[in-house]
Short mmCIF file of C-alpha atoms in Angstrom, two decimals:
data_model
loop_
_atom_site.label_atom_id
_atom_site.label_comp_id
_atom_site.label_asym_id
_atom_site.label_seq_id
_atom_site.Cartn_x
_atom_site.Cartn_y
_atom_site.Cartn_z
CA MET A 1 -99.85 -105.05 65.11
CA LYS A 2 -102.06 -102.84 67.28
CA LYS A 3 -99.15 -102.35 69.67
CA ALA A 4 -96.86 -101.30 66.81
CA LEU A 5 -99.51 -98.87 65.56
CA PHE A 6 -99.82 -97.40 69.06
CA VAL A 7 -96.06 -96.88 69.23
CA ILE A 8 -96.07 -95.13 65.86
CA LEU A 9 -98.97 -92.88 66.87
CA ALA A 10 -97.33 -92.09 70.21
CA ALA A 11 -94.08 -91.20 68.48
CA ALA A 12 -95.94 -88.97 66.04
CA LEU A 13 -97.75 -87.21 68.87
CA TRP A 14 -94.44 -86.71 70.77
CA SER A 15 -92.81 -85.36 67.61
CA CYS A 16 -95.69 -82.92 67.12
CA SER A 17 -95.50 -81.88 70.76
CA ALA A 18 -91.73 -81.44 70.58
CA SER A 19 -92.13 -79.42 67.40
CA LYS A 20 -94.60 -77.14 69.17
CA GLU A 21 -92.19 -76.82 72.11
CA THR A 22 -89.32 -75.75 69.91
CA LYS A 23 -91.54 -73.14 68.31
CA GLN A 24 -92.30 -71.55 71.66
CA PRO A 25 -90.80 -68.05 71.80
CA PRO A 26 -87.73 -67.71 74.01
CA LEU A 27 -88.08 -66.15 77.44
CA ALA A 28 -87.83 -62.37 77.46
CA MET A 29 -84.39 -60.89 78.01
CA ASP A 30 -85.51 -59.16 81.20
CA GLU A 31 -86.62 -62.46 82.72
CA LEU A 32 -83.36 -64.11 81.65
CA ALA A 33 -81.42 -61.24 83.22
CA GLU A 34 -83.27 -61.65 86.52
CA ARG A 35 -82.66 -65.41 86.60
CA TYR A 36 -78.99 -64.91 85.73
CA VAL A 37 -78.47 -62.33 88.47
CA LYS A 38 -80.21 -64.46 91.09
CA THR A 39 -78.07 -67.48 90.14
CA LEU A 40 -74.85 -65.48 90.45
CA LEU A 41 -75.92 -64.04 93.81
CA GLN A 42 -76.54 -67.57 95.02
CA LEU A 43 -73.14 -68.68 93.69
CA GLY A 44 -71.52 -65.76 95.49
CA GLN A 45 -72.56 -67.32 98.79
CA TYR A 46 -70.02 -70.08 98.14
CA ASP A 47 -67.14 -67.91 96.88
CA ALA A 48 -66.97 -64.29 98.04
CA ASP A 49 -64.87 -63.28 95.02
CA VAL A 50 -67.52 -64.27 92.46
CA VAL A 51 -69.68 -61.15 92.87
CA ASP A 52 -67.46 -58.09 92.71
CA ALA A 53 -70.37 -55.63 92.84
CA TYR A 54 -74.15 -55.74 92.99
CA TYR A 55 -76.53 -52.80 92.96
CA GLY A 56 -79.76 -54.38 91.75
CA PRO A 57 -83.02 -55.04 93.60
CA ALA A 58 -82.44 -56.06 97.21
CA GLU A 59 -85.20 -58.67 96.99
CA TRP A 60 -83.19 -60.62 94.41
CA LYS A 61 -80.55 -61.50 97.00
CA PRO A 62 -80.79 -64.95 98.64
CA SER A 63 -83.06 -64.70 101.67
CA GLY A 64 -81.47 -67.40 103.78
CA PRO A 65 -78.09 -68.98 104.53
CA PRO A 66 -76.51 -71.19 101.85
CA SER A 67 -76.76 -74.95 101.98
CA ASP A 68 -73.76 -76.93 103.21
CA THR A 69 -72.79 -77.99 99.69
CA LEU A 70 -72.70 -76.11 96.42
CA PRO A 71 -75.94 -76.84 94.49
CA ALA A 72 -73.96 -77.01 91.27
CA ALA A 73 -76.37 -79.20 89.31
CA ALA A 74 -79.31 -76.87 89.91
CA MET A 75 -77.32 -73.74 89.10
CA LEU A 76 -75.85 -75.26 85.94
CA ALA A 77 -79.33 -76.35 84.84
CA GLU A 78 -80.60 -72.80 85.33
CA LEU A 79 -77.68 -71.31 83.39
CA ARG A 80 -78.14 -73.82 80.57
CA LEU A 81 -81.79 -72.80 80.36
CA ILE A 82 -80.71 -69.16 80.11
CA GLN A 83 -78.08 -70.11 77.53
CA ARG A 84 -80.60 -71.96 75.34
CA ASN A 85 -83.01 -69.04 75.46
CA LEU A 86 -80.27 -66.59 74.56
CA GLN A 87 -79.29 -68.73 71.59
CA THR A 88 -82.83 -68.58 70.22
CA GLN A 89 -83.34 -64.84 70.58
CA PRO A 90 -84.45 -63.22 67.28
CA ALA A 91 -81.12 -61.48 66.67
CA THR A 92 -82.10 -60.06 63.27
CA ALA A 93 -84.84 -57.99 64.91
CA LEU A 94 -82.43 -56.42 67.39
CA SER A 95 -80.67 -53.07 67.19
CA ASP A 96 -76.88 -52.94 67.14
CA MET A 97 -76.77 -52.23 70.88
CA GLU A 98 -79.20 -55.08 71.60
CA GLN A 99 -77.12 -57.47 69.51
CA ARG A 100 -74.04 -56.43 71.49
CA ARG A 101 -75.98 -57.04 74.66
CA LEU A 102 -76.96 -60.51 73.47
CA VAL A 103 -73.39 -61.52 72.55
CA MET A 104 -72.00 -60.21 75.84
CA PHE A 105 -74.75 -61.93 77.84
CA GLN A 106 -73.97 -65.28 76.20
CA LYS A 107 -70.25 -64.92 77.00
CA GLN A 108 -71.03 -63.99 80.61
CA VAL A 109 -73.24 -67.06 81.04
CA ARG A 110 -70.56 -69.34 79.61
CA ALA A 111 -68.07 -67.89 82.09
CA ALA A 112 -70.45 -68.47 85.01
CA MET A 113 -70.91 -72.09 83.99
CA THR A 114 -67.14 -72.51 83.73
CA LYS A 115 -66.63 -71.03 87.20
CA ILE A 116 -69.16 -73.42 88.74
CA GLU A 117 -67.44 -76.39 87.09
CA MET A 118 -64.09 -75.18 88.41
CA MET A 119 -65.55 -74.86 91.91
CA GLN A 120 -66.62 -78.49 91.53
CA GLY A 121 -63.00 -79.42 90.90
CA LYS A 122 -62.76 -79.34 87.11
CA LYS A 123 -59.15 -78.72 86.02
CA LEU A 124 -58.41 -76.48 83.06
CA ASP A 125 -55.07 -75.45 81.63
CA PHE A 126 -54.22 -71.74 81.82
CA ASP A 127 -55.09 -70.86 78.21
CA THR A 128 -58.38 -72.80 78.14
CA GLU A 129 -59.46 -71.26 81.43
CA ALA A 130 -58.65 -67.76 80.17
CA GLU A 131 -60.62 -68.31 76.97
CA LEU A 132 -63.72 -69.68 78.74
CA LEU A 133 -63.75 -67.11 81.53
CA TYR A 134 -62.51 -63.99 79.75
CA ASP A 135 -63.16 -64.67 76.05
CA ALA A 136 -59.48 -64.11 75.21
CA THR A 137 -56.50 -66.19 74.15
CA PRO A 138 -53.32 -65.23 76.02
CA PRO A 139 -50.28 -64.73 73.79
CA HIS A 140 -47.10 -66.77 74.24
CA TYR A 141 -43.68 -65.12 74.27
CA PRO A 142 -40.33 -66.91 74.19
CA LEU A 143 -37.92 -66.15 77.04
CA ALA A 144 -35.59 -64.62 74.48
CA HIS A 145 -38.11 -61.78 74.06
CA PHE A 146 -37.98 -60.95 77.76
CA ASP A 147 -34.21 -61.41 77.90
CA SER A 148 -33.77 -58.80 75.16
CA LEU A 149 -35.78 -56.35 77.25
CA LEU A 150 -33.57 -57.09 80.25
CA THR A 151 -30.54 -56.19 78.14
CA ALA A 152 -32.07 -52.82 77.21
CA ILE A 153 -32.89 -52.08 80.85
CA ASP A 154 -29.40 -53.14 81.93
CA ARG A 155 -27.90 -50.44 79.72
CA GLN A 156 -29.94 -47.68 81.36
CA LEU A 157 -29.65 -48.62 85.02
CA PRO A 158 -26.90 -46.96 87.07
CA GLY A 159 -24.78 -48.79 89.68
CA LYS A 160 -23.31 -52.27 90.00
CA GLY A 161 -24.78 -55.69 90.69
CA SER A 162 -27.67 -57.64 89.20
CA ILE A 163 -30.42 -55.81 87.32
CA SER A 164 -32.97 -56.44 90.08
CA GLU A 165 -30.55 -55.23 92.77
CA ARG A 166 -29.67 -52.08 90.85
CA TRP A 167 -33.32 -51.38 90.10
CA ALA A 168 -34.24 -51.76 93.78
CA ALA A 169 -31.48 -49.33 94.79
CA TYR A 170 -32.46 -46.83 92.09
CA GLN A 171 -36.22 -47.08 92.70
CA ALA A 172 -35.74 -46.44 96.43
CA HIS A 173 -35.13 -42.79 95.58
CA PHE A 174 -38.74 -42.55 94.35
CA GLU A 175 -40.59 -44.04 97.33
CA ILE A 176 -43.43 -41.95 98.76
CA PRO A 177 -43.00 -41.56 102.54
CA LYS A 178 -46.00 -43.12 104.31
CA GLU A 179 -46.88 -39.88 106.08
CA LYS A 180 -47.20 -38.18 102.68
CA LEU A 181 -49.13 -40.92 100.89
CA ASP A 182 -52.58 -39.45 101.31
CA ALA A 183 -51.59 -35.93 100.22
CA VAL A 184 -49.95 -37.31 97.08
CA PHE A 185 -52.84 -39.62 96.27
CA GLN A 186 -55.46 -36.94 96.81
CA ALA A 187 -53.61 -34.58 94.46
CA ALA A 188 -53.39 -37.32 91.81
CA ILE A 189 -57.09 -38.19 92.24
CA THR A 190 -58.16 -34.54 91.97
CA GLU A 191 -56.23 -34.05 88.74
CA ALA A 192 -57.48 -37.34 87.27
CA ARG A 193 -61.06 -36.42 88.18
CA ASN A 194 -60.78 -32.96 86.62
CA ARG A 195 -59.34 -34.36 83.39
CA THR A 196 -62.03 -37.03 83.15
CA LYS A 197 -64.95 -34.70 83.93
CA ALA A 198 -63.75 -32.35 81.22
CA HIS A 199 -64.75 -35.06 78.73
CA TYR A 200 -67.49 -37.16 80.37
CA LYS A 201 -70.77 -36.16 81.96
CA LEU A 202 -70.89 -38.18 85.15
CA PRO A 203 -73.74 -38.20 87.69
CA ALA A 204 -73.57 -35.22 90.06
CA ASN A 205 -73.43 -37.51 93.10
CA GLU A 206 -70.59 -39.78 91.92
CA ASN A 207 -67.77 -40.06 94.44
CA PHE A 208 -65.48 -42.47 96.22
CA ARG A 209 -63.64 -42.88 99.51
CA VAL A 210 -60.01 -44.02 99.87
CA GLU A 211 -58.82 -46.36 102.62
CA TYR A 212 -55.28 -47.56 103.32
CA VAL A 213 -55.12 -51.26 104.24
CA THR A 214 -52.63 -54.10 104.76
CA ASP A 215 -52.39 -57.86 104.35
CA LYS A 216 -53.94 -58.07 100.88
CA ALA A 217 -52.97 -60.05 97.76
CA TRP A 218 -53.41 -56.94 95.56
CA SER A 219 -52.03 -53.38 95.50
CA GLY A 220 -55.37 -51.61 95.07
CA TYR A 221 -59.05 -52.51 94.80
CA ASN A 222 -62.26 -50.74 93.84
CA TYR A 223 -65.47 -51.84 95.54
CA PHE A 224 -68.30 -50.26 93.57
CA LYS A 225 -71.34 -49.83 95.80
CA GLY A 226 -73.85 -48.48 93.29
CA ASN A 227 -75.45 -45.06 92.91
CA GLY A 228 -72.14 -43.74 91.55
CA TYR A 229 -70.19 -44.51 94.73
CA SER A 230 -67.03 -46.58 95.26
CA LEU A 231 -64.77 -47.60 98.11
CA ILE A 232 -61.13 -47.71 97.00
CA GLN A 233 -58.56 -49.49 99.13
CA ILE A 234 -54.79 -49.08 98.76
CA ASN A 235 -52.51 -51.80 100.14
CA THR A 236 -49.51 -50.40 102.04
CA ASP A 237 -47.78 -53.73 102.76
CA PHE A 238 -44.92 -52.75 100.47
CA PRO A 239 -43.27 -49.43 99.56
CA ILE A 240 -45.36 -47.29 97.22
CA TYR A 241 -43.43 -45.40 94.57
CA ILE A 242 -44.31 -42.10 92.97
CA GLU A 243 -45.68 -43.56 89.72
CA ARG A 244 -48.29 -45.54 91.66
CA ALA A 245 -50.12 -42.35 92.65
CA ILE A 246 -51.36 -41.61 89.14
CA ASP A 247 -51.52 -45.30 88.22
CA LEU A 248 -53.90 -46.09 91.08
CA ALA A 249 -55.81 -42.79 90.91
CA CYS A 250 -56.63 -43.54 87.26
CA HIS A 251 -56.91 -47.33 87.38
CA GLU A 252 -59.17 -47.50 90.43
CA GLY A 253 -60.81 -44.10 89.97
CA TYR A 254 -60.79 -41.76 86.95
CA PRO A 255 -61.26 -42.86 84.18
CA GLY A 256 -60.83 -46.45 85.40
CA HIS A 257 -62.98 -48.77 87.50
CA HIS A 258 -65.02 -46.08 89.25
CA VAL A 259 -65.95 -44.38 85.98
CA PHE A 260 -66.50 -47.68 84.14
CA ASN A 261 -68.93 -48.95 86.79
CA THR A 262 -70.62 -45.57 87.07
CA LEU A 263 -71.20 -45.39 83.31
CA LEU A 264 -72.47 -48.98 83.16
CA GLU A 265 -74.91 -48.22 85.96
CA GLN A 266 -75.97 -44.96 84.31
CA HIS A 267 -76.38 -46.20 80.74
CA MET A 268 -77.04 -49.95 80.96
CA VAL A 269 -79.01 -50.31 84.17
CA ASN A 270 -80.75 -46.98 84.69
CA GLU A 271 -81.37 -45.93 81.07
CA GLN A 272 -81.64 -49.28 79.23
CA GLY A 273 -83.03 -51.30 82.15
CA TRP A 274 -80.62 -54.18 81.45
CA LYS A 275 -80.49 -55.75 84.90
CA GLU A 276 -77.70 -58.22 84.11
CA TYR A 277 -75.41 -55.19 84.37
CA ALA A 278 -76.51 -54.61 87.97
CA ILE A 279 -74.10 -57.39 88.90
CA TYR A 280 -70.39 -57.55 88.15
CA PRO A 281 -69.14 -61.16 88.17
CA LEU A 282 -65.38 -60.98 88.64
CA PHE A 283 -64.52 -64.14 86.70
CA SER A 284 -66.11 -63.08 83.43
CA PRO A 285 -65.36 -61.30 80.12
CA GLN A 286 -66.43 -58.04 81.76
CA SER A 287 -63.21 -58.13 83.80
CA LEU A 288 -60.95 -58.08 80.76
CA ILE A 289 -62.65 -54.89 79.61
CA ALA A 290 -62.66 -53.48 83.16
CA GLU A 291 -58.98 -54.10 83.88
CA GLY A 292 -57.82 -53.37 80.34
CA SER A 293 -59.66 -50.05 80.18
CA ALA A 294 -58.52 -49.12 83.68
CA ASN A 295 -54.88 -49.60 82.65
CA TYR A 296 -55.25 -47.91 79.29
CA GLY A 297 -57.20 -45.10 80.94
CA ILE A 298 -53.97 -43.97 82.61
CA GLU A 299 -52.57 -43.10 79.17
CA VAL A 300 -55.84 -41.47 78.11
CA ALA A 301 -55.91 -39.14 81.11
CA PHE A 302 -52.15 -38.58 81.33
CA PRO A 303 -50.26 -38.84 78.03
CA ALA A 304 -46.59 -39.49 78.80
CA GLN A 305 -45.23 -35.96 78.47
CA GLU A 306 -48.18 -34.34 80.25
CA ARG A 307 -47.83 -36.85 83.06
CA LEU A 308 -44.14 -36.12 83.50
CA VAL A 309 -44.76 -32.37 83.65
CA PHE A 310 -47.55 -32.73 86.21
CA GLU A 311 -45.62 -35.12 88.42
CA LYS A 312 -42.49 -32.97 88.44
CA ARG A 313 -44.52 -29.83 89.19
CA VAL A 314 -46.99 -31.25 91.74
CA LEU A 315 -46.47 -34.81 92.97
CA PHE A 316 -42.69 -34.92 93.41
CA PRO A 317 -42.69 -31.81 95.65
CA LEU A 318 -45.66 -33.14 97.68
CA ALA A 319 -43.77 -36.39 98.24
CA GLY A 320 -40.55 -34.54 99.07
CA LEU A 321 -38.75 -36.16 96.13
CA ASP A 322 -36.17 -34.67 93.77
CA PRO A 323 -37.62 -34.48 90.23
CA ALA A 324 -34.18 -34.21 88.56
CA GLU A 325 -34.14 -37.94 87.67
CA ALA A 326 -37.83 -38.14 86.74
CA ALA A 327 -37.32 -38.37 82.97
CA ARG A 328 -34.83 -41.25 83.18
CA TYR A 329 -36.94 -43.00 85.83
CA TYR A 330 -40.00 -43.00 83.58
CA SER A 331 -37.96 -44.07 80.58
CA ILE A 332 -36.83 -47.16 82.50
CA LEU A 333 -40.36 -47.77 83.78
CA GLY A 334 -41.54 -47.80 80.17
CA LEU A 335 -39.16 -50.64 79.37
CA ILE A 336 -40.08 -52.52 82.54
CA GLY A 337 -43.74 -52.21 81.58
CA LYS A 338 -43.03 -54.27 78.47
CA LEU A 339 -42.04 -57.13 80.78
CA ASN A 340 -45.58 -57.40 82.17
CA PHE A 341 -46.34 -60.36 79.93
CA ALA A 342 -43.51 -62.25 81.62
CA GLY A 343 -45.75 -62.43 84.68
CA ASN A 344 -48.38 -64.19 82.56
CA GLU A 345 -45.82 -66.80 81.57
CA ALA A 346 -44.93 -67.43 85.22
CA ALA A 347 -48.63 -67.75 86.08
CA ARG A 348 -49.24 -70.10 83.13
CA GLN A 349 -46.44 -72.47 84.07
CA TYR A 350 -47.20 -72.31 87.79
CA LEU A 351 -50.91 -73.08 87.33
CA ASN A 352 -50.20 -75.75 84.71
CA GLY A 353 -47.91 -77.48 87.21
CA THR A 354 -44.68 -77.11 85.24
CA MET A 355 -43.22 -74.57 87.68
CA SER A 356 -43.14 -74.65 91.49
CA ARG A 357 -44.10 -71.71 93.71
CA GLU A 358 -40.45 -71.02 94.40
CA GLU A 359 -39.60 -71.14 90.69
CA ALA A 360 -42.50 -68.81 89.89
CA ALA A 361 -41.35 -66.37 92.56
CA ALA A 362 -37.81 -66.47 91.16
CA PHE A 363 -39.27 -65.75 87.71
CA PHE A 364 -41.07 -62.68 89.12
CA VAL A 365 -37.83 -61.53 90.72
CA LYS A 366 -35.85 -61.90 87.50
CA TYR A 367 -38.30 -60.50 84.97
CA ASN A 368 -40.54 -58.20 87.03
CA PHE A 369 -37.90 -57.06 89.53
CA TYR A 370 -40.00 -57.90 92.57
CA PRO A 371 -38.30 -58.32 95.93
CA ILE A 372 -38.63 -61.94 96.97
CA ASP A 373 -41.35 -61.23 99.56
CA LYS A 374 -43.43 -59.33 97.02
CA ALA A 375 -42.80 -62.09 94.44
CA LEU A 376 -44.23 -64.63 96.88
CA GLN A 377 -47.20 -62.31 97.44
CA ARG A 378 -47.69 -62.36 93.68
CA THR A 379 -47.87 -66.17 93.69
CA ARG A 380 -50.63 -65.88 96.29
CA PHE A 381 -52.46 -63.54 93.92
CA VAL A 382 -52.14 -66.18 91.19
CA ASP A 383 -53.42 -68.84 93.61
CA LYS A 384 -56.49 -66.74 94.31
CA TYR A 385 -57.28 -65.23 90.90
CA ARG A 386 -55.53 -67.66 88.52
CA SER A 387 -55.72 -66.68 84.82
CA TYR A 388 -57.29 -63.33 85.80
CA VAL A 389 -53.76 -61.92 85.41
CA ILE A 390 -54.24 -61.67 81.61
CA ASN A 391 -56.89 -59.00 82.02
CA TYR A 392 -54.40 -56.30 83.00
CA ASN A 393 -51.91 -56.49 80.14
CA LEU A 394 -53.76 -58.30 77.35
CA GLY A 395 -56.88 -56.30 78.19
CA GLN A 396 -54.89 -53.08 77.96
CA GLU A 397 -53.46 -54.05 74.59
CA LEU A 398 -56.87 -54.98 73.15
CA VAL A 399 -58.45 -51.75 74.39
CA ARG A 400 -55.54 -49.67 73.02
CA ARG A 401 -55.74 -51.30 69.60
CA TYR A 402 -59.50 -50.82 69.46
CA VAL A 403 -59.33 -47.13 70.42
CA GLU A 404 -56.49 -46.41 68.01
CA ALA A 405 -58.19 -48.31 65.17
CA HIS A 406 -61.18 -45.99 65.63
CA GLY A 407 -59.07 -42.84 65.42
CA GLY A 408 -58.13 -42.35 69.07
CA THR A 409 -54.41 -41.83 68.53
CA ASP A 410 -51.79 -39.68 70.27
CA GLU A 411 -52.31 -37.10 67.55
CA ASN A 412 -56.06 -36.95 68.25
CA PRO A 413 -56.55 -36.98 72.05
CA GLU A 414 -60.12 -35.66 71.87
CA LYS A 415 -61.11 -38.56 69.63
CA ARG A 416 -59.33 -40.93 72.03
CA TRP A 417 -61.46 -39.70 74.94
CA GLN A 418 -64.59 -40.07 72.79
CA VAL A 419 -63.91 -43.64 71.61
CA PHE A 420 -62.75 -44.68 75.06
CA GLY A 421 -65.94 -43.31 76.62
CA GLU A 422 -68.10 -45.15 74.09
CA LEU A 423 -66.25 -48.37 74.87
CA LEU A 424 -66.93 -47.90 78.60
CA SER A 425 -70.64 -47.25 78.01
CA GLN A 426 -71.51 -50.19 75.73
CA PRO A 427 -71.52 -54.00 75.96
CA ASN A 428 -68.06 -55.21 74.96
CA THR A 429 -66.07 -58.39 75.23
CA ALA A 430 -62.59 -59.25 73.98
CA THR A 431 -63.64 -60.86 70.69
CA MET A 432 -65.90 -57.87 69.98
CA LEU A 433 -62.88 -55.57 70.15
CA GLN A 434 -60.91 -57.49 67.52
#
């Protein structure tokens, strides 16, 4: 009887203690941000792609070499602690911006936990992985949709042979000679910078350097270094065509990645003091916004007709190309752009194991018109970055819809710049745009 009474009393005391524990206030957001950043920096020691950029306190970086094995259990425990504390934040007492911060932070933590589990060997299908890492559900398109686009392109392409063969022959007339690449790119960058700075107040010291590299899985990459500075690398493994000058100048530079990271640093880190934004984890919802805004930013800076006029007047002559076919070339490119989602389907089937590497490469050749060597390079990109591919096209569509829904239409370009700039300067994730 005494023993039973002791058990009851002990249980009551534990219940009271537990009740007091649950009533403890959650850890402050700044402490959670510091713990999150330190965990990601540690994780980055085991996969160099995890941390795309870091410009926070140097003392937060790991001080010694990593252990031989990934300390997954400890890192997951730390992220779960952060997650629990985020879930108990007093959201009703927060401003709109703080609520956005909280939602974004929770999504970023979930993505980090997913990445650790994947590094441990956890297998996820393409759609589930995309949802957990990037907070987005990739659309599915039947092959008939892509085949109808091929038919439309077939009607416009000159010459004889398969569509991919005719496109390769036609596109060859628009290749930028290697010795003229830098002059063309610098002209595109200068114009993109001028157009962006006419609408956004960027730090006086912001700048970037361009390098030309080879043997990469991507066509261009922005390495943001902090303090408004980026290193942009352009891969010259394959021919670079005239449209890539503005595409890369905008996507990697203005108003794309360079501006996005600069504004996040300026507004989130320096002004708000939100240190979780001092790190950019590549496999996270932030990437969908980053890649989507970088792609849509091309249209913001260079609406179609303005782009055509500028390229014919400036870039074509610099590249030594005849602008007579420019209008038809860009009309065909517009149709080809609608085939971008075909690449997602190839990646989905390849990663899900229902398509071999060779079949995926053949899919890229048929629907994206890649030469076979570039198609195989694309499969290597999918090997490395997996469902990340959705961030370019789905991200672009979500950003476009959001900007247009808030008044940033073709008929109101000033409003488009305004809404786009606000999107770049605030916490946003895919589900927050819908």
